[in-house]
Amino acid sequence: MKGKIFVITGPSGVGKGTIVKEILKKVQNLYLSISATTREKREGEEEGVHYFFKTKDQFKKMIDSDEFLEWAEFAGDCYGTPKFPVNNYLSCGKDVLLEIELQGAKQIKEKCPDSILIFLAPPTFEALEERLIKRQTESIDKVKIRLTKAKQEMKEVKLFHYLVVNDKLNEAIDNVQGIIVAERCKIDNCV
Ligand code: ADP
Ligand code: 5GP
């Protein structure tokens, strides 16, 4: 049986990375797709672990040679999901988790209609702002761009199959885990 694609999308700073890290520890047979990006490496990030860091030229070459399952521009940088590893996991019956932004999630929904799309939302816009500022990974200008983006993204929640509000972290982790477990137990999977 082929593996499934789980997509986690939500505004920058909502807690996607934090939740994904915990989910990968708790859920067996689930593999994270490592994206390519043109954004600068943050302190503590490692090549091939957090992202494959590319120049704009390298990224363009990957687009031209059709290496992405999806890709999008976000806040001035490009991000994309390399096709080959995802297809490899799926054909071996392994499930894959994509942590991507809205435009990418839309592309996946279109290209891979069996994918399960989860939207992660903050409890309030103020909480999101506080998390982004506290994280201290972007300049205030970039935080503002990400917050403007967040308002647009929140309007498209209806495209998703599930909504999880990340208020209390442990509850949000349990809910995402519950969704994955329930999807794996669906009768459709066996007939
Ligand atoms: P994203 O990957 O969506 O951009 P992160 O996982 O980097 O977001 O989380 C942004 C910041 O918010 C981090 O500093 C993280 O520790 C914090 N955070 C995540 N979840 C919660 C939560 N439920 N309550 C408070 N802070 C949180
Ligand atoms: P960050 O710069 O904070 O790591 O990521 C910015 C946004 O890009 C986040 O919403 C993240 O989920 C998204 N992102 C990361 N990788 C990809 C990808 O491969 N494709 C798309 N479309 N978005 C991605």
Short mmCIF file of C-alpha atoms and ligand atoms in Angstrom, two decimals, residues 8-13 16 33-37 39-40 42 45 50-51 59 68 70-75 77-82 98-105 107 132 135 137-138 146 153, ligand 2:
data_model
loop_
_atom_site.label_atom_id
_atom_site.label_comp_id
_atom_site.label_asym_id
_atom_site.label_seq_id
_atom_site.Cartn_x
_atom_site.Cartn_y
_atom_site.Cartn_z
CA ILE A 8 0.82 21.01 8.04
CA THR A 9 0.28 24.66 7.17
CA GLY A 10 -0.25 27.74 9.28
CA PRO A 11 1.05 31.25 9.75
CA SER A 12 4.71 31.78 10.47
CA GLY A 13 5.31 31.59 14.21
CA LYS A 16 4.47 24.27 13.14
CA SER A 33 10.20 16.08 3.84
CA ILE A 34 13.23 18.39 3.94
CA SER A 35 12.54 21.45 1.80
CA ALA A 36 14.89 23.51 -0.29
CA THR A 37 14.98 27.25 0.37
CA ARG A 39 16.36 31.96 2.74
CA GLU A 40 19.41 32.57 4.90
CA ARG A 42 19.23 30.78 10.96
CA GLU A 45 19.96 25.37 11.50
CA HIS A 50 16.25 21.85 8.62
CA TYR A 51 16.51 22.75 4.95
CA PHE A 59 16.73 27.03 -6.86
CA PHE A 68 9.81 20.10 -7.06
CA GLU A 70 5.48 22.10 -5.21
CA TRP A 71 7.23 25.37 -4.62
CA ALA A 72 6.27 28.92 -3.65
CA GLU A 73 7.60 32.33 -2.78
CA PHE A 74 7.11 33.39 0.79
CA ALA A 75 8.15 36.72 2.31
CA ASP A 77 12.32 33.83 -0.48
CA CYS A 78 11.60 30.60 -2.35
CA TYR A 79 10.71 27.31 -0.69
CA GLY A 80 10.09 23.95 -2.37
CA THR A 81 9.49 20.27 -1.69
CA PRO A 82 11.93 18.01 -3.57
CA LEU A 98 5.16 18.33 4.63
CA GLU A 99 5.48 21.50 6.70
CA ILE A 100 4.70 24.13 4.07
CA GLU A 101 2.92 27.43 3.49
CA LEU A 102 -0.47 28.05 1.93
CA GLN A 103 0.39 28.27 -1.80
CA GLY A 104 2.30 25.01 -1.56
CA ALA A 105 -0.57 23.32 0.32
CA GLN A 107 -0.59 22.78 -5.09
CA LEU A 132 7.19 35.67 16.29
CA ARG A 135 11.53 33.84 18.58
CA THR A 137 14.79 34.92 14.17
CA GLU A 138 13.62 37.77 11.93
CA ARG A 146 5.01 37.56 8.05
CA GLU A 153 -3.53 32.75 5.24
P1 5GP B 2 10.64 29.70 7.61
O1 5GP B 2 11.41 30.74 6.86
O2 5GP B 2 9.96 30.30 8.85
O3 5GP B 2 11.43 28.46 7.89
O4 5GP B 2 9.44 29.23 6.67
C1 5GP B 2 8.58 30.18 6.10
C2 5GP B 2 7.34 29.47 5.55
O5 5GP B 2 7.72 28.62 4.47
C3 5GP B 2 6.66 28.58 6.57
O6 5GP B 2 5.25 28.78 6.47
C4 5GP B 2 7.04 27.17 6.14
O7 5GP B 2 6.04 26.22 6.48
C5 5GP B 2 7.08 27.37 4.63
N1 5GP B 2 7.83 26.32 3.93
C6 5GP B 2 8.89 25.60 4.35
N2 5GP B 2 9.26 24.71 3.43
C7 5GP B 2 8.40 24.86 2.38
C8 5GP B 2 8.24 24.20 1.12
O8 5GP B 2 8.96 23.28 0.75
N3 5GP B 2 7.24 24.64 0.32
C9 5GP B 2 6.40 25.66 0.67
N4 5GP B 2 5.45 25.99 -0.19
N5 5GP B 2 6.51 26.28 1.85
C10 5GP B 2 7.50 25.88 2.71
#
